[in-house]
Short mmCIF file of C-alpha atoms and ligand atoms in Angstrom, two decimals:
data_model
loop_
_atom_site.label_atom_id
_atom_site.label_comp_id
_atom_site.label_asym_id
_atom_site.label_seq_id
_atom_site.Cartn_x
_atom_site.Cartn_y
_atom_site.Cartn_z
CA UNK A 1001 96.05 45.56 2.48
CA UNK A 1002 94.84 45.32 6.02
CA UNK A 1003 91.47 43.62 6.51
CA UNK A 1004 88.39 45.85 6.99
CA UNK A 1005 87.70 46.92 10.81
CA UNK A 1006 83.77 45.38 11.67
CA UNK A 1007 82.13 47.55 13.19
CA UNK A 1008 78.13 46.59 13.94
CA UNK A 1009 75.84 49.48 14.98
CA UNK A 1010 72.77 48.80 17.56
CA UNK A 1011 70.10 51.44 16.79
CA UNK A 1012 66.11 51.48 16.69
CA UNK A 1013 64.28 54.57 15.11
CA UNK A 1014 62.80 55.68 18.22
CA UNK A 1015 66.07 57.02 19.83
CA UNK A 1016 67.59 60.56 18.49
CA UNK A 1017 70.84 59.89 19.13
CA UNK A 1018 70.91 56.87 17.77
CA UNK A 1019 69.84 59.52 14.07
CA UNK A 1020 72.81 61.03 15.17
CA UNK A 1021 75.29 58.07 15.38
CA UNK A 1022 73.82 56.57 12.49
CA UNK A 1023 74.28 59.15 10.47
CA UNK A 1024 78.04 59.41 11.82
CA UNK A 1025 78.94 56.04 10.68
CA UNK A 1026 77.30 56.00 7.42
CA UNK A 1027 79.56 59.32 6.62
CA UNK A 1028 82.57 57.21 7.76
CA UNK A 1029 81.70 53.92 6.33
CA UNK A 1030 83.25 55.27 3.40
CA UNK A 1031 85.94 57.09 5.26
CA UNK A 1032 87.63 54.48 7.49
CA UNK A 1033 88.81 51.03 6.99
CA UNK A 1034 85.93 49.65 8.47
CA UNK A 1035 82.94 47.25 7.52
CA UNK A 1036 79.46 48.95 9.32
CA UNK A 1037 76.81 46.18 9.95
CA UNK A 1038 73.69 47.76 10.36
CA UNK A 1039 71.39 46.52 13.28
CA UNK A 1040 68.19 47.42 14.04
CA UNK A 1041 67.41 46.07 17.33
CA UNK A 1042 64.51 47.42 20.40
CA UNK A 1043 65.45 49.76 22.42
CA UNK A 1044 62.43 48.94 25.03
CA UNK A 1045 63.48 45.38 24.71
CA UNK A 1046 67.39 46.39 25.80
CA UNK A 1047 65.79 49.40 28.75
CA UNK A 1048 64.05 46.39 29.88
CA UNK A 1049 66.43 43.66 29.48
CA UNK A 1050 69.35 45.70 31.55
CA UNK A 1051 66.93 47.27 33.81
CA UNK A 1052 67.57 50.29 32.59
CA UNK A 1053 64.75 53.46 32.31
CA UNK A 1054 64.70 56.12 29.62
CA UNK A 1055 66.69 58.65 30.51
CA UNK A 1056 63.71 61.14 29.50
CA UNK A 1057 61.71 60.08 32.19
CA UNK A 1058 64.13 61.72 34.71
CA UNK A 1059 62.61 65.45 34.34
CA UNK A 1060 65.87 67.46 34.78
CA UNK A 1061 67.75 64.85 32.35
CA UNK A 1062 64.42 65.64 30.14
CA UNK A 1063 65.21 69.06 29.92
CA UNK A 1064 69.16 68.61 29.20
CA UNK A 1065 68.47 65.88 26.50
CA UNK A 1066 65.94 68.73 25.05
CA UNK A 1067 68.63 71.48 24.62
CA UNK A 1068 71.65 68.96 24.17
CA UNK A 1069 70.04 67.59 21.37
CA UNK A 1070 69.24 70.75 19.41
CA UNK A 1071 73.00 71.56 19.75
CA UNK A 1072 74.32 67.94 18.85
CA UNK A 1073 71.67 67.88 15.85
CA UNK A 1074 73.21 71.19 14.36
CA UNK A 1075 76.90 70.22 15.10
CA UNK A 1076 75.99 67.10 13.37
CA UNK A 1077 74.15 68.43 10.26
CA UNK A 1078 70.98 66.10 11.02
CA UNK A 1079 67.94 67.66 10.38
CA UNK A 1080 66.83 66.48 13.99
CA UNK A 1081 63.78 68.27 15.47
CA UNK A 1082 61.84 67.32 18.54
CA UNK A 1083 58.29 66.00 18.25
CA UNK A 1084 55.63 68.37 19.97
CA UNK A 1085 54.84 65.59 22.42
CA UNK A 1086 58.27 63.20 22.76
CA UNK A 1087 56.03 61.33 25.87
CA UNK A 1088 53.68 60.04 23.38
CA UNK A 1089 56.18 59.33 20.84
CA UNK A 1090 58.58 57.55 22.62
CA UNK A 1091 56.52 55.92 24.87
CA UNK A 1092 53.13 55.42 24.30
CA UNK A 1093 53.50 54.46 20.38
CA UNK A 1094 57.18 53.59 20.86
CA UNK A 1095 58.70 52.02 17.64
CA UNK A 1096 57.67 47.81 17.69
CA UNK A 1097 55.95 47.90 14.18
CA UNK A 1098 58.80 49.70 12.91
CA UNK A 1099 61.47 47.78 13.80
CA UNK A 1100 60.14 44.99 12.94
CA UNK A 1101 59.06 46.57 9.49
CA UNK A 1102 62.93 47.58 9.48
CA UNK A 1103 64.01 43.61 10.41
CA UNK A 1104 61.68 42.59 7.46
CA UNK A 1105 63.73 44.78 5.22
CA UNK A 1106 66.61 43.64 5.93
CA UNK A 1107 65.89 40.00 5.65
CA UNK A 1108 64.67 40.69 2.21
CA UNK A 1109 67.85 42.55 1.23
CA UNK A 1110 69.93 39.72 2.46
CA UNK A 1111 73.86 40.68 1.81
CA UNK A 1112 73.31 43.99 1.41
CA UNK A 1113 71.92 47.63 3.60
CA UNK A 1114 71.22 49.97 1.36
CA UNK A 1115 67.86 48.97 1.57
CA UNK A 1116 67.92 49.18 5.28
CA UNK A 1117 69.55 52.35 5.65
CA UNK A 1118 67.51 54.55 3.89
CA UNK A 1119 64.12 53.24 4.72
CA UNK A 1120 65.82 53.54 8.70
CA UNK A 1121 66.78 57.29 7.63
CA UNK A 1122 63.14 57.83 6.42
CA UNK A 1123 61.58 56.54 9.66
CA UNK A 1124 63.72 58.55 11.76
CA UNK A 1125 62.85 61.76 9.63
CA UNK A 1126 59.24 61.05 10.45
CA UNK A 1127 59.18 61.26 13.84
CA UNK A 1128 62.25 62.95 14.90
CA UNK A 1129 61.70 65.85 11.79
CA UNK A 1130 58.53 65.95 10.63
CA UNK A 1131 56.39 64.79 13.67
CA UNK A 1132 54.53 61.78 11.77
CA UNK A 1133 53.70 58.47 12.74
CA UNK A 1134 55.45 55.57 12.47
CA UNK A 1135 52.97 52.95 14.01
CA UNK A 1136 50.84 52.49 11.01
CA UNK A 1137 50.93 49.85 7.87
CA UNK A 1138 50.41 53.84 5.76
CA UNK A 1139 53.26 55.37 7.80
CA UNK A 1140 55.47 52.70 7.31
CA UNK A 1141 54.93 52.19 3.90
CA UNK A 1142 55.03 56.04 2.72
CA UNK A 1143 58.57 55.89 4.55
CA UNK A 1144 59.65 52.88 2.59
CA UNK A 1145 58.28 54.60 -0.68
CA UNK A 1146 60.15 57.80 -0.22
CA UNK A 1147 63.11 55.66 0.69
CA UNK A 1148 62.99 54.09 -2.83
CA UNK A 1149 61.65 50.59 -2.18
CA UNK A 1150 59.77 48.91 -4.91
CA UNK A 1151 56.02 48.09 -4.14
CA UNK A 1152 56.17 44.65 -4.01
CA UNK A 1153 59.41 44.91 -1.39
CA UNK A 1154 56.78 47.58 0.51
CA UNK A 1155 53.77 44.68 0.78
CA UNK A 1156 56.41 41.72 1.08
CA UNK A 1157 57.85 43.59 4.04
CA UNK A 1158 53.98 44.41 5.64
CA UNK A 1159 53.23 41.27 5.53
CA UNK A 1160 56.60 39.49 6.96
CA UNK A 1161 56.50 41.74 9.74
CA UNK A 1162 53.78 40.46 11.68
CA UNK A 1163 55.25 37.05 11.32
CA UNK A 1164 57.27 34.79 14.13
CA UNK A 1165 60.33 34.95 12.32
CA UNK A 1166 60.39 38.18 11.76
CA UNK A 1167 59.48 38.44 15.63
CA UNK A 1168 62.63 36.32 16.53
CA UNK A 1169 64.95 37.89 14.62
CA UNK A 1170 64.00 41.35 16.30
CA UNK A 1171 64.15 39.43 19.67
CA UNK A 1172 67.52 38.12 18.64
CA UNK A 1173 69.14 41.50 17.35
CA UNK A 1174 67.56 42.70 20.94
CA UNK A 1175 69.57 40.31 22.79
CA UNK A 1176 72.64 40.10 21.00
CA UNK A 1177 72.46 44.00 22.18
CA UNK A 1178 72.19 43.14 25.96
CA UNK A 1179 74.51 40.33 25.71
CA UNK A 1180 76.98 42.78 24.68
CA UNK A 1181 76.45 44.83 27.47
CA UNK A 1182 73.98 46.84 25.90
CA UNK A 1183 71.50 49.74 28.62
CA UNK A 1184 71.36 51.87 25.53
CA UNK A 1185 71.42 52.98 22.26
CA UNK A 1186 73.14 53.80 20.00
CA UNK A 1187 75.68 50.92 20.77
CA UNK A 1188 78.37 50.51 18.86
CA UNK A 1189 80.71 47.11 19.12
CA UNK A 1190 83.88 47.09 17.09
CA UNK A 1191 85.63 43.82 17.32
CA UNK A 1192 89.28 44.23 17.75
CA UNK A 1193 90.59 40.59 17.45
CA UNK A 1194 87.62 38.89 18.05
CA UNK A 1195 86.61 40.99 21.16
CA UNK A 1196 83.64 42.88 21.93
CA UNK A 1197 84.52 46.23 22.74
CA UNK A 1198 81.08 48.44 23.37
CA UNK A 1199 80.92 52.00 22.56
CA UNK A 1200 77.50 53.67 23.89
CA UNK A 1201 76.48 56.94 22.36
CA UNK A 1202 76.87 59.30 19.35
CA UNK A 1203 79.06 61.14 21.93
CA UNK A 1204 82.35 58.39 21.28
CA UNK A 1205 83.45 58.83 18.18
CA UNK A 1206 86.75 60.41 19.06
CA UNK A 1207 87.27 57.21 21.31
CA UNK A 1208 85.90 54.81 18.67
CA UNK A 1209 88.53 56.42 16.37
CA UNK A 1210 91.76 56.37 18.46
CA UNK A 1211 90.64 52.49 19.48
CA UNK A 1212 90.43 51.45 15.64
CA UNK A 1213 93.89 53.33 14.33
CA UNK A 1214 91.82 55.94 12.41
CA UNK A 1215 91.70 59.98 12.47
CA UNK A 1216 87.90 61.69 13.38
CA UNK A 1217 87.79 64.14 10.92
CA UNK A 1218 84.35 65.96 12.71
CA UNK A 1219 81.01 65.04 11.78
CA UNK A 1220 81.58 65.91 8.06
CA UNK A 1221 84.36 64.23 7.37
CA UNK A 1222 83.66 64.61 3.62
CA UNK A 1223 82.32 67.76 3.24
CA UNK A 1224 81.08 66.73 -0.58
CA UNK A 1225 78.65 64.25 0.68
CA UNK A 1226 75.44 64.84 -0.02
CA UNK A 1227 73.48 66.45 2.21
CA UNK A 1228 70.77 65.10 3.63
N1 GSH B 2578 75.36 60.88 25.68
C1 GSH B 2578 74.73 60.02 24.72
C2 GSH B 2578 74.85 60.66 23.33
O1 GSH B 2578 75.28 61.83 23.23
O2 GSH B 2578 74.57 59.99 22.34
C3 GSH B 2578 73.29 59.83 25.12
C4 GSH B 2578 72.59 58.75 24.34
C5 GSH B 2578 71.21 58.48 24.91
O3 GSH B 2578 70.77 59.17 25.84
N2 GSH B 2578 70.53 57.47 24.36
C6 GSH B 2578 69.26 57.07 24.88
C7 GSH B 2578 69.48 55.88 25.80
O4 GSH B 2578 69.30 54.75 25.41
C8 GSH B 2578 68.31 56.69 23.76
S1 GSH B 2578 67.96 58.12 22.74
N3 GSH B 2578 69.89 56.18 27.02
C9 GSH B 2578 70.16 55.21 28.03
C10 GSH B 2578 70.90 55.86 29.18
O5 GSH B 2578 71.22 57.06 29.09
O6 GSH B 2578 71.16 55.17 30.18
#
């Protein structure tokens, strides 16, 4: 048997396409020979590490990303829908207390994501679905609830947060991003041999495939998967 493929995904719940690649990968997780390590990292932290700007803010690009993303979010069965004000969204509450609600999640689950993934999923349905905040301790916590965390994980997580280490390991996941080249999400790094080889966008998987030895089978590539 050939060892598993690793393949670690970059993503932060702010960024739509980053839904989109997500849920790509979590479809083919199970598909491919690959191990997916899920990691939630800042995307303000990587626009500002590489010197990079939203590509929102450009108002033509604004406009594309508007219509390209309605298309992308029906070819890939997400139930993505854009918030009535993106601006405010994106960048005047922006997603810090999330992801670091995320990070404390995932330090709890230590070993394993399931946790992670579907209290990312939930997150990402608030703001890029339903049009609900994701800045407050409430927010945050109905997302975890509905993403079937226990209430003591919920208040454990709250709390750990706010705290340095928590902080760091945000910071970390952040840089580890922009060391790998990162301007963007989502990023995608498979590691062929010990490389780094950087895949940016929920627009590569075609690429990502024929670079790994495997087949893309379309964004369903198992049709009997539940929906979402
Ligand atoms: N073409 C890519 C796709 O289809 O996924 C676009 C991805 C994208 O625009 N991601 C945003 C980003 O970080 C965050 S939602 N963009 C940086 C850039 O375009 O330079």
């Amino acid at each position: 048997m050939t060892s598993k493929k690793v393949i670690e995904l970059f993503y932060d719940v702010v960024s739509p396409y980053s839904w989109l690649g997500f849920e790509v990968m979590c479809r083919y997780r199970h598909v491919w020979n690959i191990e997916l390590k899920l990691c939630p990292a800042f995307l303000g932290g990587v626009m500002q590490g590489s010197g990079n700007k939203p590509p929102g803010v450009v108002p033509n690009k604004f406009m594309y990303m508007t219509k390209d993303l309605k298309r992308a979010a029906e070819y890939f069965d997400v139930p993505l829908q854009a918030p009535a004000d993106p601006f405010e969204v994106m960048f005047k509450k922006g997603s810090l207390s999330a992801m670091r609600f995320v990070t404390a999640v995932q330090e709890q689950e230590k070993g394993g994501d399931k946790l992670v993934e579907q209290v990312s999923r939930e997150l990402w349905r608030r703001i890029w679905s339903e049009d609900k905040d994701i800045t407050e301790a409430a927010s945050l916590a109905e997302a975890a609830k509905k993403a079937g965390l226990s209430d003591g994980v919920i208040k454990d997580a709250l709390e750990t947060a706010a705290s340095k280490e928590i902080k760091d390991k945000l910071k970390d996941a952040t840089q580890k991003a922009l060391d790998y080249g990162a301007f963007g999400f989502p990023l995608l790094v498979y590691h062929r041999n010990g490389s780094p080889e950087i895949f940016f966008g929920s627009d590569r998987f075609e690429l990502l495939a024929h670079c790994i030895g495997e087949k893309w089978l379309g964004p369903r590539p198992n049709t009997s998967a539940a929906k979402l």
